[in-house]
PDB file of N, CA, C and O in Angstrom:
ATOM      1  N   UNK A   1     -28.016  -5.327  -9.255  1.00 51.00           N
ATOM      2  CA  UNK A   1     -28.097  -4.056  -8.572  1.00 51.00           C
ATOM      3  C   UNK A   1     -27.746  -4.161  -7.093  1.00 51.00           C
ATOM      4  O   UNK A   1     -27.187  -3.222  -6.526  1.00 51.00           O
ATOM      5  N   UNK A   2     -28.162  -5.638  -6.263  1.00 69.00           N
ATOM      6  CA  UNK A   2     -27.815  -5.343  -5.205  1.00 69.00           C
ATOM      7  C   UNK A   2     -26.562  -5.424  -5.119  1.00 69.00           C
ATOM      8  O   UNK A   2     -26.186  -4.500  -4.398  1.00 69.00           O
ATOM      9  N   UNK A   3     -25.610  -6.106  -5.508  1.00 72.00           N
ATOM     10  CA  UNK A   3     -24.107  -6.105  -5.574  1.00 72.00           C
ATOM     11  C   UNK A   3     -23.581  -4.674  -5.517  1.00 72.00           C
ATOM     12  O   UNK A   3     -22.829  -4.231  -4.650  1.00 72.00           O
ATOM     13  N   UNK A   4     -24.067  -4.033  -6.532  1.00 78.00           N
ATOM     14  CA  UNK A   4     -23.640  -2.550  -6.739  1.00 78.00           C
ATOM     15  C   UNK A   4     -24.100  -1.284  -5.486  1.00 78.00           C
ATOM     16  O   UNK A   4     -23.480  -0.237  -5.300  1.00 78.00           O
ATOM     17  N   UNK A   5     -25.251  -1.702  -4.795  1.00 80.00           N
ATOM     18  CA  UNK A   5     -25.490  -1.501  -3.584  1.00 80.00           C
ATOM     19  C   UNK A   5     -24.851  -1.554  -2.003  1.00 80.00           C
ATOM     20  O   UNK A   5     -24.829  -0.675  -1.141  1.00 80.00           O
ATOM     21  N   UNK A   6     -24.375  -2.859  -1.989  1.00 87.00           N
ATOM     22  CA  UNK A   6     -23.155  -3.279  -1.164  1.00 87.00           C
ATOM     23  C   UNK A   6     -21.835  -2.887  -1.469  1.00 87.00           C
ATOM     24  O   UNK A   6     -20.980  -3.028  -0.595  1.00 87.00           O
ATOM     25  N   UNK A   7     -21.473  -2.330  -2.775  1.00 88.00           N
ATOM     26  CA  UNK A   7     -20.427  -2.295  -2.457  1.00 88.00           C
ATOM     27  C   UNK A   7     -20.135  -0.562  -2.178  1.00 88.00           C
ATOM     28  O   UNK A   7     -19.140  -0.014  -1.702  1.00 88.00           O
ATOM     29  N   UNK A   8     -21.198  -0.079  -2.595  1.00 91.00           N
ATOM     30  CA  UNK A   8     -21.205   1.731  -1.749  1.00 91.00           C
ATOM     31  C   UNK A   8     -21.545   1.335  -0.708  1.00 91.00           C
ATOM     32  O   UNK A   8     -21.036   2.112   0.100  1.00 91.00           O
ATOM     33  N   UNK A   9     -22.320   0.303   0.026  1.00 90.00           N
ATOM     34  CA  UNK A   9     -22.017   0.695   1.517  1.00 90.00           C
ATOM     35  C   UNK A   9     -20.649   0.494   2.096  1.00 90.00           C
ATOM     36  O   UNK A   9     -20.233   1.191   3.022  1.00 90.00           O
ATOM     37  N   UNK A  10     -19.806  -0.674   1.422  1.00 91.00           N
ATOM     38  CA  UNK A  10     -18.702  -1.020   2.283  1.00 91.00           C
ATOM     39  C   UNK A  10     -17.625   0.071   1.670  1.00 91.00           C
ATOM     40  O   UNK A  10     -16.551   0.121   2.270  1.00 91.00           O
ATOM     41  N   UNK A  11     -17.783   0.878   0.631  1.00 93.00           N
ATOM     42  CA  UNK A  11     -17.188   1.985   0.168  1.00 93.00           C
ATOM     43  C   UNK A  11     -17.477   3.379   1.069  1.00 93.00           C
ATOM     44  O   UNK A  11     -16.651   4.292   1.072  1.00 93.00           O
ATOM     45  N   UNK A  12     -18.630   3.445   1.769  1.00 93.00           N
ATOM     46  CA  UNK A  12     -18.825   4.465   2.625  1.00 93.00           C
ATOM     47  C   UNK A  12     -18.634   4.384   3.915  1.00 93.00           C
ATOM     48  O   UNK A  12     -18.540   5.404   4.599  1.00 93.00           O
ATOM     49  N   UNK A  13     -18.529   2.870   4.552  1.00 95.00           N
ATOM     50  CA  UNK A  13     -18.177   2.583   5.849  1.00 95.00           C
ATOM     51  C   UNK A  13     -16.455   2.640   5.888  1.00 95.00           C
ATOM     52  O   UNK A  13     -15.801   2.928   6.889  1.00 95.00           O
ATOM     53  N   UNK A  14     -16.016   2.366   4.831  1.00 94.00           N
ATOM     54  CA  UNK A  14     -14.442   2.295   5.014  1.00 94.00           C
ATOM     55  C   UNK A  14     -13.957   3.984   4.649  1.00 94.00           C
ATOM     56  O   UNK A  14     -12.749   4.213   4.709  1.00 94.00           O
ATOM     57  N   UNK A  15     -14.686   4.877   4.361  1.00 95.00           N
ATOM     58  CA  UNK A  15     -14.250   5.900   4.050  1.00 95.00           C
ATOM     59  C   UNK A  15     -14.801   6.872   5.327  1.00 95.00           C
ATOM     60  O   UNK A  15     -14.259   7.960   5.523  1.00 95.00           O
ATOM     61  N   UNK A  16     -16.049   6.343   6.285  1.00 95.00           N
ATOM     62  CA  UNK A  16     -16.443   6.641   7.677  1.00 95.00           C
ATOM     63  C   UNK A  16     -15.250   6.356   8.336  1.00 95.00           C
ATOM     64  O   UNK A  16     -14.437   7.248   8.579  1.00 95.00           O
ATOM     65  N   UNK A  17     -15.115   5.468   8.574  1.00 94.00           N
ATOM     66  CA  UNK A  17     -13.773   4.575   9.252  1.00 94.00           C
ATOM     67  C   UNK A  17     -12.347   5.538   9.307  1.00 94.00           C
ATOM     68  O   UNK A  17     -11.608   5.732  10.273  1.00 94.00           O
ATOM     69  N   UNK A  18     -12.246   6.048   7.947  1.00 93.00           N
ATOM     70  CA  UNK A  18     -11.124   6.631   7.672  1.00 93.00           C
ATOM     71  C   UNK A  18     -10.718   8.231   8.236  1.00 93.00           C
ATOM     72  O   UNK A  18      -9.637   8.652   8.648  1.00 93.00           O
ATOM     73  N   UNK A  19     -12.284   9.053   8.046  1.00 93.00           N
ATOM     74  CA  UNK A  19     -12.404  10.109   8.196  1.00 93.00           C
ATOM     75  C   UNK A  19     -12.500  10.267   9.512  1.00 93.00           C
ATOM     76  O   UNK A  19     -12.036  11.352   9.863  1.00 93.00           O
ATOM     77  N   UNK A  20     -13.039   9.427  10.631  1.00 90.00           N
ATOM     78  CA  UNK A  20     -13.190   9.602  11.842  1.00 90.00           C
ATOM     79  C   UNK A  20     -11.654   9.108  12.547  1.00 90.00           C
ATOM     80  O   UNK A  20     -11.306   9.528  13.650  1.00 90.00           O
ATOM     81  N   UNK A  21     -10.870   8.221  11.780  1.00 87.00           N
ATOM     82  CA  UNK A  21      -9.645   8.164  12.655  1.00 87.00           C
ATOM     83  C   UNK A  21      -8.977   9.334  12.460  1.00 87.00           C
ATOM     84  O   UNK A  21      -8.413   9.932  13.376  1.00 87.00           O
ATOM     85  N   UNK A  22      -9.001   9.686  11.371  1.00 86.00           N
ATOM     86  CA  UNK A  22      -8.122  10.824  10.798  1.00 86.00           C
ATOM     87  C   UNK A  22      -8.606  11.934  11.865  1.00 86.00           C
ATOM     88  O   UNK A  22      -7.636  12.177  12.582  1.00 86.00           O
ATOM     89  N   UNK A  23      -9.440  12.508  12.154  1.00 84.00           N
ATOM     90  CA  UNK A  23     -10.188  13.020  12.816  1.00 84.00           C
ATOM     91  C   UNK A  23      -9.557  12.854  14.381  1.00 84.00           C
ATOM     92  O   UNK A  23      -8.796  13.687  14.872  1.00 84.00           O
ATOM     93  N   UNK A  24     -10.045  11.540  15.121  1.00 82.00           N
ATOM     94  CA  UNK A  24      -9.783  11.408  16.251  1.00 82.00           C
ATOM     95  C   UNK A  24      -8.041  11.589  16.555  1.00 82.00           C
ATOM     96  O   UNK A  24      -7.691  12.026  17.651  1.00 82.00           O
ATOM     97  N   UNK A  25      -7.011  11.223  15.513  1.00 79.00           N
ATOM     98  CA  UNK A  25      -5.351  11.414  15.245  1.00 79.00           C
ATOM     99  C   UNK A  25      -5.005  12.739  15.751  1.00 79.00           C
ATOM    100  O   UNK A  25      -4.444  12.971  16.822  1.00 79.00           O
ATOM    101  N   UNK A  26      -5.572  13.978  14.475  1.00 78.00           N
ATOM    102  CA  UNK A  26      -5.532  14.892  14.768  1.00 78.00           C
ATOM    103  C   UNK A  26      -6.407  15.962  16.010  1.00 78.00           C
ATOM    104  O   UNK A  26      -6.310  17.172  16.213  1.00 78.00           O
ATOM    105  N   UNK A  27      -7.005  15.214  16.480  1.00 77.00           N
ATOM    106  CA  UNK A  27      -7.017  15.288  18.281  1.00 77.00           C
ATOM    107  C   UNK A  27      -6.214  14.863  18.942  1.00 77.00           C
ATOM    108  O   UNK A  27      -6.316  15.445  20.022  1.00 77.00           O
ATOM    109  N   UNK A  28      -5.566  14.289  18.966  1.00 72.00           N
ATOM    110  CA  UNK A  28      -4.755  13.801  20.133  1.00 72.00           C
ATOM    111  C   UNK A  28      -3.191  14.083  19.529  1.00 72.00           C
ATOM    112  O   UNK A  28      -2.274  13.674  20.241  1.00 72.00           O
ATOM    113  N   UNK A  29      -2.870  14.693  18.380  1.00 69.00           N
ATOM    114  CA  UNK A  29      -1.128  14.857  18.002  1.00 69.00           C
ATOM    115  C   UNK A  29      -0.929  15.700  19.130  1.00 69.00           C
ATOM    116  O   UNK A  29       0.098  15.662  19.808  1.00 69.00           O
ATOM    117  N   UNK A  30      -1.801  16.390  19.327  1.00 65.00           N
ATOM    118  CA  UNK A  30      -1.012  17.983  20.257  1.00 65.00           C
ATOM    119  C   UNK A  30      -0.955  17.521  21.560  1.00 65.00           C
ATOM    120  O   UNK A  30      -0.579  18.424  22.307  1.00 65.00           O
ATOM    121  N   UNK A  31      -1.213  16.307  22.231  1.00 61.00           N
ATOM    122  CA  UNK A  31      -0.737  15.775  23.314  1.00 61.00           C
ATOM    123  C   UNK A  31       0.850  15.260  23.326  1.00 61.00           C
ATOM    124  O   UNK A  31       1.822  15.579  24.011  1.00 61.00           O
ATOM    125  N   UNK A  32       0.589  14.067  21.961  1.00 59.00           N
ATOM    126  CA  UNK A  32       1.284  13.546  21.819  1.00 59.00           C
ATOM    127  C   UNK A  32       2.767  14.395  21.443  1.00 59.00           C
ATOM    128  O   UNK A  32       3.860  14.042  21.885  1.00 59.00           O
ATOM    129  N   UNK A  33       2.564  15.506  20.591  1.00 57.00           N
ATOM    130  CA  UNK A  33       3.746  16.642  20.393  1.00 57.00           C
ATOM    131  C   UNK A  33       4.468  16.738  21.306  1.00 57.00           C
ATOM    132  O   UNK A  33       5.659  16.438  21.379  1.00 57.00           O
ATOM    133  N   UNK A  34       3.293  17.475  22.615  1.00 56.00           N
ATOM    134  CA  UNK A  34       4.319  18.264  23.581  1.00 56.00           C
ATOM    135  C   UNK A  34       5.042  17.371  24.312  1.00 56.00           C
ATOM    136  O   UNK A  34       5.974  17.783  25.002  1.00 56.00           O
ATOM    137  N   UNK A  35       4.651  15.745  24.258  1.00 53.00           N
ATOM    138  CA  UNK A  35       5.323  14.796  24.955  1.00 53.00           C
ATOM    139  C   UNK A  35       6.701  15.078  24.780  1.00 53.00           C
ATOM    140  O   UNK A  35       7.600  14.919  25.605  1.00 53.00           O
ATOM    141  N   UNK A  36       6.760  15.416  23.883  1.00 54.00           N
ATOM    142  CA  UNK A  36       8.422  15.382  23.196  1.00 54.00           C
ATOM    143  C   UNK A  36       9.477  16.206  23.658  1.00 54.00           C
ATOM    144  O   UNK A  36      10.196  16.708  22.793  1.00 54.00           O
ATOM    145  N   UNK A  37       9.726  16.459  24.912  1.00 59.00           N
ATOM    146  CA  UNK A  37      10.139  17.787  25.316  1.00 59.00           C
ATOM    147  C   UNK A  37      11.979  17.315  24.841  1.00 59.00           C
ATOM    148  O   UNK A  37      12.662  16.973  25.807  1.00 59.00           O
ATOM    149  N   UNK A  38      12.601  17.312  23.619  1.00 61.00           N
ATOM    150  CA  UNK A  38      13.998  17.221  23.294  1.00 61.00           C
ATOM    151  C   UNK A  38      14.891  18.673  23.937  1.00 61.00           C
ATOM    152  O   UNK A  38      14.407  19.792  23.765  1.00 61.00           O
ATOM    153  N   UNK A  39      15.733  18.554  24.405  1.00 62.00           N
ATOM    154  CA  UNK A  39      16.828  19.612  25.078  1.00 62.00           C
ATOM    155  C   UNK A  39      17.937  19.246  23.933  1.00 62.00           C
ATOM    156  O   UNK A  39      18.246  18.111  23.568  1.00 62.00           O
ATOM    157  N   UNK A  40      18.464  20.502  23.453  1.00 67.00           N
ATOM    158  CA  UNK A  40      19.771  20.687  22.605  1.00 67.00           C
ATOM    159  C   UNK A  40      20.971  21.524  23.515  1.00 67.00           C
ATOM    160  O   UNK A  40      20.869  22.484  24.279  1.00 67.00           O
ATOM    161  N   UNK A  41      22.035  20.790  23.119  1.00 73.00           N
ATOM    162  CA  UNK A  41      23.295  21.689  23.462  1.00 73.00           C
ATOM    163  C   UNK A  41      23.964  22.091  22.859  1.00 73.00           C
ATOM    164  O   UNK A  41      24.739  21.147  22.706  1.00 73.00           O
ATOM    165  N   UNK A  42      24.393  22.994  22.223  1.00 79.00           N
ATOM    166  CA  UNK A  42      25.834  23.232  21.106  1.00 79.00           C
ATOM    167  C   UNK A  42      26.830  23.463  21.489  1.00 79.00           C
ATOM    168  O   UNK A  42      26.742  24.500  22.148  1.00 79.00           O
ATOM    169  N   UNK A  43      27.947  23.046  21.477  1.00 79.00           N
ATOM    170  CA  UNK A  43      28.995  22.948  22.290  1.00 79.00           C
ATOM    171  C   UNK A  43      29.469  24.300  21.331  1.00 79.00           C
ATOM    172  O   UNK A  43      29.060  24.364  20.172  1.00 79.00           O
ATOM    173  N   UNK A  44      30.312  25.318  21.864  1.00 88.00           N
ATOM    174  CA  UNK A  44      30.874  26.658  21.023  1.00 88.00           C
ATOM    175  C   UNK A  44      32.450  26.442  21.111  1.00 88.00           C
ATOM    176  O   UNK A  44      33.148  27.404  20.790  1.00 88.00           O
ATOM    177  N   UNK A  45      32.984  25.431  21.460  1.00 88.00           N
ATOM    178  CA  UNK A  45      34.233  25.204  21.599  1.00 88.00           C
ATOM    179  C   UNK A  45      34.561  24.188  20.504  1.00 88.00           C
ATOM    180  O   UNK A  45      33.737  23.332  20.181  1.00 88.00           O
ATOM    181  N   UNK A  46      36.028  24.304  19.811  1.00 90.00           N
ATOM    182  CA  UNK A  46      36.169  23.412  19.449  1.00 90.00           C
ATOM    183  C   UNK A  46      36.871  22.217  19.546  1.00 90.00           C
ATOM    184  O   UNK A  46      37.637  22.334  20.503  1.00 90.00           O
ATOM    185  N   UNK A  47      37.006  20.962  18.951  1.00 89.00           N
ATOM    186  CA  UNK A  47      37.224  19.655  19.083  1.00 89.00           C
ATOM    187  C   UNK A  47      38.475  19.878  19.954  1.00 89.00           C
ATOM    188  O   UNK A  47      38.351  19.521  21.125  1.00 89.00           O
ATOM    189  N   UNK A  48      39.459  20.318  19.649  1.00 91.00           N
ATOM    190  CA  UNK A  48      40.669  20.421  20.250  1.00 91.00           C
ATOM    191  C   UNK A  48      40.817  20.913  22.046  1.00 91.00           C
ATOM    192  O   UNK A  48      41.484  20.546  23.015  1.00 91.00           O
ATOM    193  N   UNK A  49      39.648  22.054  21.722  1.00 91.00           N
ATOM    194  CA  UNK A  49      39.711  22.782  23.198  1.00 91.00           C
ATOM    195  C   UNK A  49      38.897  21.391  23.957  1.00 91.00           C
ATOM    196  O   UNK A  49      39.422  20.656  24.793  1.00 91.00           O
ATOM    197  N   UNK A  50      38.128  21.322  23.661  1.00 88.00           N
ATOM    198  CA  UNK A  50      37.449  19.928  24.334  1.00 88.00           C
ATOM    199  C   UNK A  50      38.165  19.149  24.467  1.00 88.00           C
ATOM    200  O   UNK A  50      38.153  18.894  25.671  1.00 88.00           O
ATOM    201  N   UNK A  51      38.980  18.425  23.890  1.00 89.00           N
ATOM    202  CA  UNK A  51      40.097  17.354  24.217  1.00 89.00           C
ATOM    203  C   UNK A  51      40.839  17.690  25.232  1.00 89.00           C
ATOM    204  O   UNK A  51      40.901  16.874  26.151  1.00 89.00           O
ATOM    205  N   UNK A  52      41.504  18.805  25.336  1.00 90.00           N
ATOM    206  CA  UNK A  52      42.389  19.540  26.150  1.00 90.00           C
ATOM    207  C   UNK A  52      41.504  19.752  27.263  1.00 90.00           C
ATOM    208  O   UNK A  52      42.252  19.746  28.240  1.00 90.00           O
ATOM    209  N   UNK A  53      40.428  19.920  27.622  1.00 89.00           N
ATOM    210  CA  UNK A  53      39.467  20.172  28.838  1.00 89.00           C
ATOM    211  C   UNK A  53      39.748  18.871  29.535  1.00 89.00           C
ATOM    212  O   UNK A  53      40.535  18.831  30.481  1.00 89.00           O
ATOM    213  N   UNK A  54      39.061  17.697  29.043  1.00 88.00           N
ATOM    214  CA  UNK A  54      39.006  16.539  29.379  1.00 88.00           C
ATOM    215  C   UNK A  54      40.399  15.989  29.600  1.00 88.00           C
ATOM    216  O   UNK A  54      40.938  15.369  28.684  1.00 88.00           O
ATOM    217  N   UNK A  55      41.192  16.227  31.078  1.00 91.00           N
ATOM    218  CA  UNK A  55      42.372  15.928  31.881  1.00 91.00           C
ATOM    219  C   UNK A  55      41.896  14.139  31.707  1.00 91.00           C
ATOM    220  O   UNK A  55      40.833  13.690  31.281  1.00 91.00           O
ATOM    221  N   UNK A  56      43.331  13.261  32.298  1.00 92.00           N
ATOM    222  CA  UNK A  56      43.031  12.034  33.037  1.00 92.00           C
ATOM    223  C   UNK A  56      42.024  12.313  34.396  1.00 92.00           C
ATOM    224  O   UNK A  56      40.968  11.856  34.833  1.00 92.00           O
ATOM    225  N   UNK A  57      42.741  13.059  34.674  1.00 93.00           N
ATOM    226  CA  UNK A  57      41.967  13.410  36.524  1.00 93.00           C
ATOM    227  C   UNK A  57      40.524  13.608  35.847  1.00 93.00           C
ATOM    228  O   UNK A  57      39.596  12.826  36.056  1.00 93.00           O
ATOM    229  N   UNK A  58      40.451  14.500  35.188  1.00 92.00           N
ATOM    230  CA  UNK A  58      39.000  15.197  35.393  1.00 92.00           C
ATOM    231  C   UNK A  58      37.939  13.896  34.471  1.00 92.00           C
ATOM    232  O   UNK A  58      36.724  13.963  34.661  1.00 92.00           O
ATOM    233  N   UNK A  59      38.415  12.931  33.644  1.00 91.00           N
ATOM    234  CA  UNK A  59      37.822  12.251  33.759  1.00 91.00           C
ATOM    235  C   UNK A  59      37.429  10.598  34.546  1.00 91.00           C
ATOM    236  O   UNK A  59      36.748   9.654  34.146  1.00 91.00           O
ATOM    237  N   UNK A  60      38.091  10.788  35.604  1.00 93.00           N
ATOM    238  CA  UNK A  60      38.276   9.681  36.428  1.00 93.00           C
ATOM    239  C   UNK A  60      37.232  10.390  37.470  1.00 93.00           C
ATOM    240  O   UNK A  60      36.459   9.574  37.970  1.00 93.00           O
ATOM    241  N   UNK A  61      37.053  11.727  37.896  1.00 93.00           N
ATOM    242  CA  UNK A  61      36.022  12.635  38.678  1.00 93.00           C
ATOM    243  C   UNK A  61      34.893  12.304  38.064  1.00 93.00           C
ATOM    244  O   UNK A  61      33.975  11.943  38.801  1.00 93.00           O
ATOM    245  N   UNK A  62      34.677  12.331  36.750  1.00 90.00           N
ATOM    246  CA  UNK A  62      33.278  12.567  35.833  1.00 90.00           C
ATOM    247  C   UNK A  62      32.332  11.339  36.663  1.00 90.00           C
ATOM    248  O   UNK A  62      32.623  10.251  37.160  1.00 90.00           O
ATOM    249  N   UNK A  63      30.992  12.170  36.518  1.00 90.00           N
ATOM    250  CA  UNK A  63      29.546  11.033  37.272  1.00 90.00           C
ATOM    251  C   UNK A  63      28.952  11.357  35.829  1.00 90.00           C
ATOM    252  O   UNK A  63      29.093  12.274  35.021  1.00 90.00           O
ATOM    253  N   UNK A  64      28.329  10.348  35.877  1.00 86.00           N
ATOM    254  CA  UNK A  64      27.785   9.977  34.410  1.00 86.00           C
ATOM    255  C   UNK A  64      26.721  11.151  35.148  1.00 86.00           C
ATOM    256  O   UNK A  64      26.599  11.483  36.327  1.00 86.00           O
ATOM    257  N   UNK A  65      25.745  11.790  33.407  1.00 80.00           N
ATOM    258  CA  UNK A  65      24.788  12.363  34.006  1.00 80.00           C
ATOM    259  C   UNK A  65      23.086  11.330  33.334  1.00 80.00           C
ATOM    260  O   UNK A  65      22.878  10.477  32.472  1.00 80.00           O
ATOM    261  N   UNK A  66      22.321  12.013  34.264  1.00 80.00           N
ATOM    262  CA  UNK A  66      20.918  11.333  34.568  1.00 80.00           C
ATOM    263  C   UNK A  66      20.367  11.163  33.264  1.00 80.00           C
ATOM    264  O   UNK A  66      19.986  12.282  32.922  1.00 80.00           O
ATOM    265  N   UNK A  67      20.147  10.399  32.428  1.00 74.00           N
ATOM    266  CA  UNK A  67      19.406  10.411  31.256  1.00 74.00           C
ATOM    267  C   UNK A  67      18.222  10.072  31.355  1.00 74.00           C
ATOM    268  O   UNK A  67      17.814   9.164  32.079  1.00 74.00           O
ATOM    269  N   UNK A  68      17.435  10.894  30.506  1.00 68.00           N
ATOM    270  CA  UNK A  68      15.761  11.387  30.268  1.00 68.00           C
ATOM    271  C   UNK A  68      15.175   9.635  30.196  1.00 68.00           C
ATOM    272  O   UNK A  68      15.553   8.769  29.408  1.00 68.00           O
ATOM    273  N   UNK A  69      14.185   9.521  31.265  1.00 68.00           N
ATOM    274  CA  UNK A  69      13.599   8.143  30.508  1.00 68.00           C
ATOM    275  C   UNK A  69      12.478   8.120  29.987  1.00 68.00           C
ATOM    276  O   UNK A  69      11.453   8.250  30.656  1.00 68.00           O
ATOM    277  N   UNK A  70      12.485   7.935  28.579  1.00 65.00           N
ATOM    278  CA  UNK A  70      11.725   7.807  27.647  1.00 65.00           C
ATOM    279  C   UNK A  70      10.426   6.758  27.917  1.00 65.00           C
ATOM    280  O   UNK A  70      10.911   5.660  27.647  1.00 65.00           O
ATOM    281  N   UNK A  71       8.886   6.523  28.352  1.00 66.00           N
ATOM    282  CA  UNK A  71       7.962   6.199  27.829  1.00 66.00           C
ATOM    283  C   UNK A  71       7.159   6.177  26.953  1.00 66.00           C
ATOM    284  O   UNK A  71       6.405   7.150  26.964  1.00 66.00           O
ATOM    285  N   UNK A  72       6.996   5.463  26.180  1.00 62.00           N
ATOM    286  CA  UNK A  72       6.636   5.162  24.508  1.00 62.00           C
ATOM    287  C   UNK A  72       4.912   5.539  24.866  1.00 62.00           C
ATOM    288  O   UNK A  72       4.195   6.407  24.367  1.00 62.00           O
ATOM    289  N   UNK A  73       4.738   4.950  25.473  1.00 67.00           N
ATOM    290  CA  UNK A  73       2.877   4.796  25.576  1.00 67.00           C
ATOM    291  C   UNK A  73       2.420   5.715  26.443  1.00 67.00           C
ATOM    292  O   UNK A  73       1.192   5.773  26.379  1.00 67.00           O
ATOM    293  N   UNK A  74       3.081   6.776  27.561  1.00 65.00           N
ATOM    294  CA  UNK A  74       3.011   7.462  28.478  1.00 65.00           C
ATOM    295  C   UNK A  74       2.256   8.415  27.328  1.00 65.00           C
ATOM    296  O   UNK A  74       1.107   8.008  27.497  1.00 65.00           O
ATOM    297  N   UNK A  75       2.155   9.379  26.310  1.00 60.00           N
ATOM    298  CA  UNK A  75       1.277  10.243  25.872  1.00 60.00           C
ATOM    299  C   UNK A  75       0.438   9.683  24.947  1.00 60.00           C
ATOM    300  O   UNK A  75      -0.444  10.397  24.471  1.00 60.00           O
ATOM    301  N   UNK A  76       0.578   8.148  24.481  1.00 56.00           N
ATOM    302  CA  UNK A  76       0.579   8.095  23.153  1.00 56.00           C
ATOM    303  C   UNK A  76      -1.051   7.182  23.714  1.00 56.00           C
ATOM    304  O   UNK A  76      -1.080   6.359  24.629  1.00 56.00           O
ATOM    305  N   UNK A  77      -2.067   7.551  23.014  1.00 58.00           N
ATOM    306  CA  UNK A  77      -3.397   6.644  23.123  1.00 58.00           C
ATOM    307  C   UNK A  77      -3.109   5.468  22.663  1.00 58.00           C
ATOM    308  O   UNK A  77      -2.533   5.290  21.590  1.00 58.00           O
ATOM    309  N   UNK A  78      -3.581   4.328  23.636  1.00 57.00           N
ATOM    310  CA  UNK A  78      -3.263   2.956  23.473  1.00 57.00           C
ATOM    311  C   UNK A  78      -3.481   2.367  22.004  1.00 57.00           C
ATOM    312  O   UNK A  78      -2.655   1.529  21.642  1.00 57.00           O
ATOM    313  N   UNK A  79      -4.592   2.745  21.043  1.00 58.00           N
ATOM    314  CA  UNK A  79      -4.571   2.308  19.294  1.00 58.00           C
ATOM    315  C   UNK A  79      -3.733   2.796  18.542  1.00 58.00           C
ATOM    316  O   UNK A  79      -3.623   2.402  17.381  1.00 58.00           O
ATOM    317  N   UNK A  80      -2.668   4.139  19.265  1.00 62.00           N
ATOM    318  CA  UNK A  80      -1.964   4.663  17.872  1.00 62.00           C
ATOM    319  C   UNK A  80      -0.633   4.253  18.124  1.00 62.00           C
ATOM    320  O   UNK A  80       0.150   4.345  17.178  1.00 62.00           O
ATOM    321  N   UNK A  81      -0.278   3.886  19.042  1.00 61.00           N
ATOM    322  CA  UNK A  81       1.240   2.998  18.975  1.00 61.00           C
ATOM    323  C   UNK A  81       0.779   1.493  19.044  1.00 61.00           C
ATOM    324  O   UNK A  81      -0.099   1.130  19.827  1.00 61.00           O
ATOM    325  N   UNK A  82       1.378   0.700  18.241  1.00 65.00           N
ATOM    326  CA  UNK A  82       1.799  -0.789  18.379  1.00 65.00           C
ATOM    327  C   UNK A  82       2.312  -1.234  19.501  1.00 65.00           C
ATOM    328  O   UNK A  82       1.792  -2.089  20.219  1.00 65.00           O
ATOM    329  N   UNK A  83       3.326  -0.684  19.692  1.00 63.00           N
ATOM    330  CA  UNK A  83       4.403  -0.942  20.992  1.00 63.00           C
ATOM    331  C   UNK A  83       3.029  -0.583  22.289  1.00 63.00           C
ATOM    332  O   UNK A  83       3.195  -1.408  23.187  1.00 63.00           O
ATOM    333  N   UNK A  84       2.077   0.138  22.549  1.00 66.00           N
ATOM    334  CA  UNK A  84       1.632   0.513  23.403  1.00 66.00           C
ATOM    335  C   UNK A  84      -0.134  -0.836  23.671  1.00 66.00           C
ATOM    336  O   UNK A  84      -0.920  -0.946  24.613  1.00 66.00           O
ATOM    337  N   UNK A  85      -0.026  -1.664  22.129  1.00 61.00           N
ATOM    338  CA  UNK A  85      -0.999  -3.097  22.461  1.00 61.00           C
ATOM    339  C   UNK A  85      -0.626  -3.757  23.171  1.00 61.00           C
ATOM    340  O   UNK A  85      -1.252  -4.778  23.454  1.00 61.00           O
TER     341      UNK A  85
END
């Protein structure tokens, strides 16, 4: 009997365990969501007109533009990313 005893406790501690991360996760996604701020562009032109835009000159002018820098662990609570141990 005690066997059968122990093993509902370690059946109720691992299912504590489970319910409270699950729990604490869905607290913190809606941080972690809005981290995500992605920008879309759709270009309305097509392939051709774009080719034809892009001169020699006008791309010898071109400055690269500023790309977004991404921090992995910046929203993310230090236990739920790997990358962030």
């Amino acid at each position: 009997m005690a066997a059968r005893g122990r093993d509902w406790a370690v059946f109720a501690t691992a299912m504590a365990v489970a319910v409270g991360g699950a729990g604490w996760m869905a607290s913190t996604w809606g941080d972690v969501k809005r981290g995500n701020e992605v920008s879309v562009h759709r270009e309305t032109k097509s392939p051709e007109e774009i080719r034809k835009s892009w001169t020699p000159e006008r791309m010898r002018r071109a400055e690269p533009a500023e790309m977004p820098a991404r921090y992995p662990c910046e929203h993310f609570p230090t236990l739920l990313s790997p990358d962030c141990w």
